[in-house]
mmCIF file of C-alpha atoms in Angstrom:
data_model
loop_
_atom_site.group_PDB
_atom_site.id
_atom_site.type_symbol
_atom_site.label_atom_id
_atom_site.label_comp_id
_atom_site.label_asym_id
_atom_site.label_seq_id
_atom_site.Cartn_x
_atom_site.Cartn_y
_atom_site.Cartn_z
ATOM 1 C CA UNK P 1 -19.312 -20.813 -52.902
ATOM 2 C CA UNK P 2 -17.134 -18.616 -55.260
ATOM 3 C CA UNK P 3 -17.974 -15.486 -56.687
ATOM 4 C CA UNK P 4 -16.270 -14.761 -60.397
ATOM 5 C CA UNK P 5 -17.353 -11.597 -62.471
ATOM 6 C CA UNK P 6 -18.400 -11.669 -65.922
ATOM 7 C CA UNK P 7 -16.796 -8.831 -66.599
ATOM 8 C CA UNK P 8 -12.963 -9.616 -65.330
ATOM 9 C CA UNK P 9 -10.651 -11.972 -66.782
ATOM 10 C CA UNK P 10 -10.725 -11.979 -70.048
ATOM 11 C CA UNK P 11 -6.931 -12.062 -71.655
ATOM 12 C CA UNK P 12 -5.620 -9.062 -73.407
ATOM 13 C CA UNK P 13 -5.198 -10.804 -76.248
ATOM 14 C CA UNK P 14 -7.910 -13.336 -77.911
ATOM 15 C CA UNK P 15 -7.107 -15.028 -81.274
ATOM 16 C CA UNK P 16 -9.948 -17.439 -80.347
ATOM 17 C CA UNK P 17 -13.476 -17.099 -78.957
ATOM 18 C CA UNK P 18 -12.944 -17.684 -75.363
ATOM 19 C CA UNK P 19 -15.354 -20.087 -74.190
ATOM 20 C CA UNK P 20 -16.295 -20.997 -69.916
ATOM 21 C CA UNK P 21 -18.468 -23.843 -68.381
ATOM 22 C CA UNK P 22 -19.382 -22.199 -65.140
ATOM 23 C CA UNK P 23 -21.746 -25.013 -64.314
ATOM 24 C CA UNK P 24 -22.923 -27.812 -66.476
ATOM 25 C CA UNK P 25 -25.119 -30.760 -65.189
ATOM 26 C CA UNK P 26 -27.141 -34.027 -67.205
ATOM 27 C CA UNK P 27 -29.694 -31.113 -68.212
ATOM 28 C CA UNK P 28 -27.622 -27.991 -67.913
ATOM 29 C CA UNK P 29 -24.732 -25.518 -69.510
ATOM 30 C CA UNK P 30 -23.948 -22.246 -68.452
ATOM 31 C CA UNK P 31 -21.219 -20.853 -70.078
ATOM 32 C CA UNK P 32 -19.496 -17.389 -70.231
ATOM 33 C CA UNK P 33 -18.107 -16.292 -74.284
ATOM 34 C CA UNK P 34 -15.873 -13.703 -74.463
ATOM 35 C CA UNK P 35 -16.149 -12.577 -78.275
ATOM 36 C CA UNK P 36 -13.493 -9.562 -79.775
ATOM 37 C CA UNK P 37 -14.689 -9.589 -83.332
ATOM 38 C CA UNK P 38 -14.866 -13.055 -84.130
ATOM 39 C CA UNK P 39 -17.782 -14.479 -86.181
ATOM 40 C CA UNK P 40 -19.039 -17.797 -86.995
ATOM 41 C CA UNK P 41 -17.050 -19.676 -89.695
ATOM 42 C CA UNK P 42 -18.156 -19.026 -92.836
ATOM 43 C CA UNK P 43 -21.345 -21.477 -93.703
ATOM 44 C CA UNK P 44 -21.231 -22.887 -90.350
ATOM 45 C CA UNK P 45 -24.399 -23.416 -88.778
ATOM 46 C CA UNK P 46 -25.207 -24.101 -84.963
ATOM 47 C CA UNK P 47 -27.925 -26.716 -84.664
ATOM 48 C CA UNK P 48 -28.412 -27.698 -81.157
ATOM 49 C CA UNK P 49 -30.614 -30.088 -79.158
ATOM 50 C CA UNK P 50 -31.203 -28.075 -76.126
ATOM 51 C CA UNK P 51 -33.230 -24.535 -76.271
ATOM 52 C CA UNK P 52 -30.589 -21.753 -75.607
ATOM 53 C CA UNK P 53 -31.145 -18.393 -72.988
ATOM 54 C CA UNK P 54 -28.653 -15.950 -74.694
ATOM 55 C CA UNK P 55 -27.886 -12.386 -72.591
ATOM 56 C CA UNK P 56 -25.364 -10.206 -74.293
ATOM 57 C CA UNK P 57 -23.858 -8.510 -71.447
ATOM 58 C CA UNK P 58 -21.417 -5.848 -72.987
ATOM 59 C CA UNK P 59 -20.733 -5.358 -76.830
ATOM 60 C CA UNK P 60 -22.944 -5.849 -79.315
ATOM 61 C CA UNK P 61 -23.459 -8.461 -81.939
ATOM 62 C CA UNK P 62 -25.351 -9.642 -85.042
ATOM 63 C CA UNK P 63 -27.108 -13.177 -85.095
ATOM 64 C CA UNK P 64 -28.479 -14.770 -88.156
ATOM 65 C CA UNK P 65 -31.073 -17.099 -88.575
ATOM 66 C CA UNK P 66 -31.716 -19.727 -91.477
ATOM 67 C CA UNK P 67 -34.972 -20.359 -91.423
ATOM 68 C CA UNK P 68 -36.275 -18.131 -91.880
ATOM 69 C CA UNK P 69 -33.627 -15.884 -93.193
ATOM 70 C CA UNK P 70 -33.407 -13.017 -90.569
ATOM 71 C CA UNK P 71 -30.705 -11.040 -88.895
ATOM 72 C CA UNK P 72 -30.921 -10.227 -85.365
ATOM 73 C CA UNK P 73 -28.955 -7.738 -83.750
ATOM 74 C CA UNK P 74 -28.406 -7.429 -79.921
ATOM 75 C CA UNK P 75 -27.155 -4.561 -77.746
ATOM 76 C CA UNK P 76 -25.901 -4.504 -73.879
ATOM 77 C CA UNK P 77 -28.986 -6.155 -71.628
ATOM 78 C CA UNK P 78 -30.432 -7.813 -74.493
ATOM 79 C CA UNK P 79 -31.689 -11.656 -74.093
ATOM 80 C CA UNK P 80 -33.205 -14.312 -76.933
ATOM 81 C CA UNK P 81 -34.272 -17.697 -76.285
ATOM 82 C CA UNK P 82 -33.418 -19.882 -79.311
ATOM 83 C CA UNK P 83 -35.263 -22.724 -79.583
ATOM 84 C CA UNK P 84 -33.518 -26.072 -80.189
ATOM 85 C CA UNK P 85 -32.789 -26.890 -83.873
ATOM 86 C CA UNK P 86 -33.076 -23.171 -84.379
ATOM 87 C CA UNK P 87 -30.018 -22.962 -86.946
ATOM 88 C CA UNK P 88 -28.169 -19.862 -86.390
ATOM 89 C CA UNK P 89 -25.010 -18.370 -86.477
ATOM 90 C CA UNK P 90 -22.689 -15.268 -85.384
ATOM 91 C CA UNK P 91 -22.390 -12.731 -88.416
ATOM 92 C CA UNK P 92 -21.029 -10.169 -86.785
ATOM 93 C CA UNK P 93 -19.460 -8.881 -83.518
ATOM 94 C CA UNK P 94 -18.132 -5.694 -82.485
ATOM 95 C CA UNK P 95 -14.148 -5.424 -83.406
ATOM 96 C CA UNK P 96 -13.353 -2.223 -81.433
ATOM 97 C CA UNK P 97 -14.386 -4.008 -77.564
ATOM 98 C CA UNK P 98 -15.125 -7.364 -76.600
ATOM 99 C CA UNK P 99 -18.438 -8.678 -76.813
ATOM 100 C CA UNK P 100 -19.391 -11.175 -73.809
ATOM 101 C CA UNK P 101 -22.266 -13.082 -73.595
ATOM 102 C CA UNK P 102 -23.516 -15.361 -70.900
ATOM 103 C CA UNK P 103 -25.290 -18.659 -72.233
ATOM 104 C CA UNK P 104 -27.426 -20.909 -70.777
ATOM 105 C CA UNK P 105 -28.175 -23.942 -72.541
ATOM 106 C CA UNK P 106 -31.458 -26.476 -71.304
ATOM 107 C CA UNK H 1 -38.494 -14.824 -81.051
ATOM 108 C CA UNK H 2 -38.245 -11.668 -79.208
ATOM 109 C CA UNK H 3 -35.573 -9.712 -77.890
ATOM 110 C CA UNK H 4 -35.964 -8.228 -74.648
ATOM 111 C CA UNK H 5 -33.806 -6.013 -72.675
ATOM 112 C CA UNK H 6 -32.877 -6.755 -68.718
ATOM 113 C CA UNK H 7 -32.249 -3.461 -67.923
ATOM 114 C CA UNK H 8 -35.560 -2.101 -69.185
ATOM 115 C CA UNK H 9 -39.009 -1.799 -68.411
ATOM 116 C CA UNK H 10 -38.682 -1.278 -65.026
ATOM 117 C CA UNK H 11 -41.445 0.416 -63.429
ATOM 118 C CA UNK H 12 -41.121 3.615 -61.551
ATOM 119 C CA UNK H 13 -42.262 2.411 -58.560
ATOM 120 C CA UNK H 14 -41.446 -0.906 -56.829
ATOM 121 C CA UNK H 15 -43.519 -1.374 -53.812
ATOM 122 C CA UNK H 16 -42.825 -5.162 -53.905
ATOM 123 C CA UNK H 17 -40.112 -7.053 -55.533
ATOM 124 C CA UNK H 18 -40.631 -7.740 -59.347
ATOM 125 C CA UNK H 19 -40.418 -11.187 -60.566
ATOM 126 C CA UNK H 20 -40.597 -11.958 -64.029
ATOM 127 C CA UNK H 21 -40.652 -15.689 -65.152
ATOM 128 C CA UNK H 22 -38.390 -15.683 -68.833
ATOM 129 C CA UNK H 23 -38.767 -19.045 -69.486
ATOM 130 C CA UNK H 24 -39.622 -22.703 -68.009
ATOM 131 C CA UNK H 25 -39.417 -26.110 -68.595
ATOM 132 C CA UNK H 26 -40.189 -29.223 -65.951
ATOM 133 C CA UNK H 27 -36.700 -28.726 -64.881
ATOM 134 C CA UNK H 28 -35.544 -25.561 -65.328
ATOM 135 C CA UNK H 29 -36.762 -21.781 -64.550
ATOM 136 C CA UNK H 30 -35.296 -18.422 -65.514
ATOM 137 C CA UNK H 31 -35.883 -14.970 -64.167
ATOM 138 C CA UNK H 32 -35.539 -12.205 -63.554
ATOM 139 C CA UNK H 33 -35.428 -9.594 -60.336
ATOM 140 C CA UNK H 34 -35.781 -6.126 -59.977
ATOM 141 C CA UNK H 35 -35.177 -5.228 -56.372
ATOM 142 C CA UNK H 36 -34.912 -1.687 -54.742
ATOM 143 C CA UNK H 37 -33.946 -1.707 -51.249
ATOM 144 C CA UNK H 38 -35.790 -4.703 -50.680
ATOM 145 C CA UNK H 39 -34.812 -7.310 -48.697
ATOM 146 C CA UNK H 40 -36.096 -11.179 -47.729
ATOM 147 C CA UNK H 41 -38.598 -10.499 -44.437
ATOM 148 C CA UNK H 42 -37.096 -10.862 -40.664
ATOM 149 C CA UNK H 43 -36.102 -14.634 -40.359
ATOM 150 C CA UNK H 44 -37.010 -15.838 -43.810
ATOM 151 C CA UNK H 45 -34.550 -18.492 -45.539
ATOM 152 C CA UNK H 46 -35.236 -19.442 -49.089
ATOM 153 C CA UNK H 47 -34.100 -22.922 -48.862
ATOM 154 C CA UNK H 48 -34.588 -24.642 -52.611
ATOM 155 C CA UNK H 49 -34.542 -28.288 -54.227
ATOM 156 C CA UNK H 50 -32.320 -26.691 -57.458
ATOM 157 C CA UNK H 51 -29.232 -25.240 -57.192
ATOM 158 C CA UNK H 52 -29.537 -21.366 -58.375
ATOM 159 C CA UNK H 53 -26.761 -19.316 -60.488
ATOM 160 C CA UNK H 54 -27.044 -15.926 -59.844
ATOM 161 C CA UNK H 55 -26.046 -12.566 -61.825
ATOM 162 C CA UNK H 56 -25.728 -9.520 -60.059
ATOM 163 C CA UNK H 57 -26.796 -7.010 -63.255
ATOM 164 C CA UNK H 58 -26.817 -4.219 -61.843
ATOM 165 C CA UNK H 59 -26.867 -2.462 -58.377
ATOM 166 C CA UNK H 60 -25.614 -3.643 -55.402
ATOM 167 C CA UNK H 61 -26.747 -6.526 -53.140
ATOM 168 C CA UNK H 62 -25.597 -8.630 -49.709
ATOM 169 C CA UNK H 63 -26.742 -12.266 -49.329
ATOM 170 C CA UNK H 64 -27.196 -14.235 -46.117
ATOM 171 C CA UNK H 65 -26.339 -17.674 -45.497
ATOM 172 C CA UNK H 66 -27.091 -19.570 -42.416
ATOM 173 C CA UNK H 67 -24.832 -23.260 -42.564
ATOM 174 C CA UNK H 68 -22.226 -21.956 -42.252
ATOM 175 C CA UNK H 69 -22.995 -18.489 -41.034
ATOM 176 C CA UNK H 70 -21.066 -15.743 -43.097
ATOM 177 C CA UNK H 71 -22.471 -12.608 -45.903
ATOM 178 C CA UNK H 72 -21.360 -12.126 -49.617
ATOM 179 C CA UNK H 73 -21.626 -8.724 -51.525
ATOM 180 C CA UNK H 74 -22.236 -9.294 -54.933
ATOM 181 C CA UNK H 75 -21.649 -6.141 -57.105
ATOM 182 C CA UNK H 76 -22.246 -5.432 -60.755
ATOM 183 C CA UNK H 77 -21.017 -8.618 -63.007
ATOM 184 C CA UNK H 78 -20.712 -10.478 -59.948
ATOM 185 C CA UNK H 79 -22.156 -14.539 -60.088
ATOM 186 C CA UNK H 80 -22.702 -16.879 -57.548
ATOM 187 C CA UNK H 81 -23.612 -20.511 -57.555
ATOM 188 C CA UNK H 82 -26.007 -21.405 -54.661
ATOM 189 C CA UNK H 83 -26.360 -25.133 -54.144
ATOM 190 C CA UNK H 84 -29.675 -26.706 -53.718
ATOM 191 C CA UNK H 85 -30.823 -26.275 -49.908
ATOM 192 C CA UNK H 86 -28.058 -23.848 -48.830
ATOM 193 C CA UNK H 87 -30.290 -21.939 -46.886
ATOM 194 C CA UNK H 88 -30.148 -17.822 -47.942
ATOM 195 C CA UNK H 89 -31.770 -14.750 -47.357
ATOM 196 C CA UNK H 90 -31.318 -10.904 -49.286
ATOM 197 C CA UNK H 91 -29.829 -9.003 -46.645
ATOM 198 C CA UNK H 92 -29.544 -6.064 -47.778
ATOM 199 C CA UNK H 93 -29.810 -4.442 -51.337
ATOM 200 C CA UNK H 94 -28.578 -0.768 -52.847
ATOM 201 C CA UNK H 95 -31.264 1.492 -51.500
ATOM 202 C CA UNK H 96 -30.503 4.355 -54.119
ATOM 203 C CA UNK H 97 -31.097 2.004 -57.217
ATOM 204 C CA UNK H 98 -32.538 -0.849 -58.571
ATOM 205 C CA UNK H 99 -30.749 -3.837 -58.371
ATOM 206 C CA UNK H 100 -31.621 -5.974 -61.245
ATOM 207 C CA UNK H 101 -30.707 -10.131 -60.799
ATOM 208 C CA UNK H 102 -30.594 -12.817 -63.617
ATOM 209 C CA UNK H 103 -31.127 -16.346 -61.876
ATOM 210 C CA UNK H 104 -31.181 -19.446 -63.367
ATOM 211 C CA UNK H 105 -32.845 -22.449 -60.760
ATOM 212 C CA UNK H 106 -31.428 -26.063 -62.488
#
């Protein structure tokens, strides 16, 4: 058994979204995202088959929502569950720190 | 869907452990775990059919494990992976503050 921390790690530089599997099975994804700024592509649209527990762990970011047409913003501690085939999208994360969230997908 | 915050409503006192159930499915179960000081009773293993991931939010906590015998401290951004039937106990946990736990049983 190895203990990692969420909050260590992360590259000084990140000209991508940084994206971890700590543990995936058949059912299962947890993954760590390190965000510094980045956003959803323009138009781009997740659509998954598998409800998703967010928790944004340090940061802050805005999530928006298609149907309907909402924003959502979340701060340090906050969690959402986004149902599957929930289309959503980043709009917005902060650009002064990095933003990590820790996802669990099931 | 609601946003909720894992480092609030907390209630002043904590007499017992607080377990809150943030979502479930037939194979999955999320929670979370507000301790303070408390630890698993004299001689008590949890010993589970799902493997667990475990987030140390906040506080400070020491975990038990009996096969083979050793103790991990898990502090503040700290995550563990504890395979099905590893048999575990909360040894100890911060007695000054809460210590708040994300877990994830899969």
């Amino acid at each position: 058994m190895k203990v990692s921390n969420l909050f260590e790690n992360i590259p000084a530089k990140l000209p991508e979204e940084l994206i971890e599997v700590l543990a995936s099975t058949n059912n299962v994804r947890i993954e760590r995202i390190v965000s510094h700024g980045h956003t959803s592509p323009k138009d781009f649209w997740y659509d998954q088959d598998q409800d998703e527990f967010v928790l944004l762990l340090k940061g802050k970011a805005e999530l928006e929502f298609s149907d309907p047409d909402k924003t959502i913003m979340l701060d340090e501690g906050n969690t959402l569950i986004i149902p599957a085939h929930q289309r959503h999208r980043v709009r917005w994360t902060k650009p002064e720190i990095e933003t990590i969230w820790l996802v669990f997908y099931y």
